[in-house]
């Protein structure tokens, strides 16, 4: 079975926020919650880079490890989802996630902020696929329709890639080699555990 993953190519991202808008519109995400956001590093400097961030659907998800009620689960496609019915809104997942993916739906005192919300990789939730109950809690289930996440499909520069992790890695590897970075690309040795002779 494929391991579904996201990858944002920082050399291609132009900070247009189409991915953010597509996600909010597709899932009718409430005001104040961004399941996806664009982060700019070194803003205004020659080394400026933008990257689209969301839940990275980790292999060993720290959010799932700290959840006291075990509301997180991993699908057969390796997508990390959570059950809003089980969630108690304690916020442990918010603090454990290095990407800041789980978020409270409201601002307020502890206990009044609601249950956590996060990127679902357009895979819905634990309810039956393509039901009204699933849509109301988690948004659109594009994976059940045979589609990829809308954020990646709407990316005009194809900086944001989504799909089978091995195919995504191969696409990025080809881009890096074509750019002439070879094994000098940031993170190359960590990601691929190899160098490339150009």
Coordinates of C-alpha atoms in Angstrom, one line a residue:
X1 CA 0.0 0.0 0.0
X2 CA 1.2 3.5 -0.8
X3 CA 2.4 5.8 2.0
X4 CA 0.8 9.2 1.3
X5 CA 3.0 12.2 1.9
X6 CA 3.4 15.9 1.3
X7 CA 6.5 17.7 0.0
X8 CA 6.9 21.4 -0.5
X9 CA 9.7 22.4 -2.9
X10 CA 10.9 25.7 -1.4
X11 CA 12.6 26.6 -4.7
X12 CA 9.2 26.7 -6.4
X13 CA 6.9 28.1 -3.8
X14 CA 5.9 31.8 -4.6
X15 CA 3.9 32.4 -1.4
X16 CA 0.6 32.8 -3.3
X17 CA -1.4 31.0 -0.6
X18 CA -3.6 29.1 -3.2
X19 CA -3.0 26.0 -1.1
X20 CA -4.4 27.7 2.0
X21 CA -7.4 29.1 0.2
X22 CA -8.2 25.8 -1.5
X23 CA -8.1 23.9 1.8
X24 CA -10.4 26.4 3.5
X25 CA -12.9 26.4 0.7
X26 CA -12.9 22.7 0.1
X27 CA -13.5 21.8 3.8
X28 CA -15.4 24.9 4.9
X29 CA -12.8 25.4 7.7
X30 CA -14.0 27.9 10.3
X31 CA -12.5 31.4 10.5
X32 CA -9.4 31.4 12.6
X33 CA -8.3 27.8 11.7
X34 CA -5.8 27.2 9.0
X35 CA -5.1 23.5 8.3
X36 CA -2.4 24.7 6.0
X37 CA -0.3 27.9 6.1
X38 CA 2.6 29.3 4.1
X39 CA 5.7 30.2 6.2
X40 CA 8.4 32.5 4.8
X41 CA 12.0 32.1 6.1
X42 CA 14.5 35.0 5.8
X43 CA 11.8 37.3 4.6
X44 CA 13.1 40.1 2.4
X45 CA 16.6 38.7 2.2
X46 CA 18.4 37.1 -0.8
X47 CA 18.0 33.6 0.8
X48 CA 14.2 34.0 1.3
X49 CA 12.2 30.8 1.0
X50 CA 8.6 30.0 1.4
X51 CA 7.2 26.7 2.4
X52 CA 3.6 25.4 2.7
X53 CA 3.1 23.7 6.1
X54 CA 0.4 21.4 7.4
X55 CA 0.3 18.0 9.1
X56 CA 3.0 15.9 7.6
X57 CA 1.3 12.7 8.5
X58 CA 4.4 11.4 10.4
X59 CA 5.3 7.7 10.4
X60 CA 5.6 7.8 14.2
X61 CA 3.3 10.7 14.9
X62 CA 4.2 12.6 18.2
X63 CA 0.6 13.8 18.4
X64 CA -0.7 10.2 18.6
X65 CA 2.0 9.3 21.2
X66 CA 0.9 12.0 23.7
X67 CA -2.9 11.8 23.2
X68 CA -4.3 10.6 26.5
X69 CA -7.5 9.2 24.9
X70 CA -5.9 7.7 21.8
X71 CA -8.1 9.6 19.3
X72 CA -5.4 9.6 16.6
X73 CA -5.1 6.7 14.2
X74 CA -3.2 5.9 11.0
X75 CA -5.1 4.7 7.9
X76 CA -3.8 2.0 5.5
X77 CA -2.4 4.8 3.3
X78 CA -0.4 6.1 6.3
X79 CA -2.6 9.2 6.8
X80 CA -2.8 10.3 10.4
X81 CA -6.3 11.2 11.3
X82 CA -8.1 11.9 14.6
X83 CA -11.6 11.3 16.0
X84 CA -13.4 14.4 17.1
X85 CA -15.8 12.2 19.0
X86 CA -13.0 10.9 21.2
X87 CA -10.9 14.2 21.5
X88 CA -11.2 16.0 24.8
X89 CA -9.4 19.2 23.7
X90 CA -6.5 18.8 26.1
X91 CA -4.1 20.3 23.6
X92 CA -1.2 17.8 24.2
X93 CA -1.1 17.1 20.4
X94 CA -0.7 20.8 19.8
X95 CA 2.4 21.0 21.9
X96 CA 3.9 17.7 20.6
X97 CA 3.5 18.5 16.9
X98 CA 6.7 20.1 15.4
X99 CA 4.6 21.5 12.6
X100 CA 1.9 23.1 14.7
X101 CA -0.8 21.1 12.8
X102 CA -3.4 20.4 15.5
X103 CA -5.3 23.6 16.4
X104 CA -8.1 24.7 18.6
X105 CA -11.2 26.0 16.7
X106 CA -11.8 28.8 19.2
X107 CA -9.8 31.2 21.4
X108 CA -10.7 31.3 25.0
X109 CA -10.2 29.7 28.4
X110 CA -9.1 26.1 28.7
X111 CA -12.1 23.9 28.2
X112 CA -13.9 26.4 26.1
X113 CA -11.7 26.2 23.0
X114 CA -13.3 23.0 21.6
X115 CA -11.9 19.9 20.1
X116 CA -8.7 19.9 18.0
X117 CA -8.8 20.3 14.2
X118 CA -6.0 19.3 11.8
X119 CA -5.2 18.5 8.2
X120 CA -6.9 15.3 7.1
X121 CA -5.0 14.9 3.8
X122 CA -8.5 15.2 2.3
X123 CA -9.2 11.8 3.7
X124 CA -12.2 12.7 6.0
X125 CA -12.4 11.0 9.3
X126 CA -13.5 7.8 11.1
X127 CA -17.1 8.0 9.9
X128 CA -18.3 6.2 6.8
X129 CA -16.7 7.6 3.6
X130 CA -18.6 10.4 1.8
X131 CA -21.3 10.8 4.3
X132 CA -22.8 14.1 5.6
X133 CA -21.6 13.3 9.1
X134 CA -18.1 12.9 7.9
X135 CA -18.2 16.1 5.8
X136 CA -19.6 18.2 8.7
X137 CA -16.8 17.1 11.1
X138 CA -13.8 16.7 8.8
X139 CA -14.6 18.2 5.4
X140 CA -14.3 16.6 2.0
X141 CA -13.0 13.1 1.5
X142 CA -11.2 13.4 -1.8
X143 CA -9.1 10.2 -1.3
X144 CA -12.3 8.2 -1.3
X145 CA -13.2 9.8 -4.6
X146 CA -9.8 8.8 -6.0
X147 CA -8.4 12.3 -5.9
X148 CA -5.4 13.9 -4.3
X149 CA -5.6 16.7 -1.7
X150 CA -6.9 19.9 -3.2
X151 CA -4.1 22.1 -1.8
X152 CA -1.5 20.2 -4.0
X153 CA -3.8 20.1 -7.0
X154 CA -4.3 23.9 -6.8
X155 CA -0.6 24.7 -6.5
X156 CA 0.2 26.6 -9.7
X157 CA 4.0 26.1 -9.6
X158 CA 3.7 22.5 -8.4
X159 CA 5.8 23.4 -5.4
X160 CA 3.4 21.4 -3.2
X161 CA 3.3 17.7 -4.1
X162 CA 1.1 15.1 -2.6
X163 CA 0.7 11.4 -3.2
X164 CA 2.7 8.1 -2.8
X165 CA 5.9 9.0 -0.8
X166 CA 8.1 7.1 -3.2
X167 CA 6.8 8.8 -6.3
X168 CA 7.0 12.2 -4.6
X169 CA 10.7 11.5 -3.6
X170 CA 11.5 10.5 -7.1
X171 CA 10.0 13.7 -8.6
X172 CA 11.9 15.8 -6.1
X173 CA 15.1 13.9 -6.7
X174 CA 14.8 14.6 -10.5
X175 CA 14.2 18.3 -9.8
X176 CA 17.3 18.5 -7.6
X177 CA 19.5 16.8 -10.1
X178 CA 18.2 19.0 -13.0
X179 CA 18.9 22.1 -10.9
X180 CA 22.5 20.9 -10.5
X181 CA 22.4 20.8 -6.7
X182 CA 23.2 17.1 -6.6
X183 CA 24.0 16.0 -3.1
X184 CA 24.6 19.6 -2.1
X185 CA 20.8 20.2 -1.8
X186 CA 19.7 20.9 1.7
X187 CA 18.6 17.7 3.5
X188 CA 19.5 15.5 0.6
X189 CA 21.7 13.0 2.6
X190 CA 19.1 12.8 5.3
X191 CA 16.2 12.2 2.9
X192 CA 17.9 9.8 0.5
X193 CA 20.9 8.5 2.5
X194 CA 23.0 8.8 -0.6
X195 CA 24.8 11.2 -2.8
X196 CA 24.3 11.7 -6.5
X197 CA 27.0 11.9 -9.1
X198 CA 26.2 14.5 -11.7

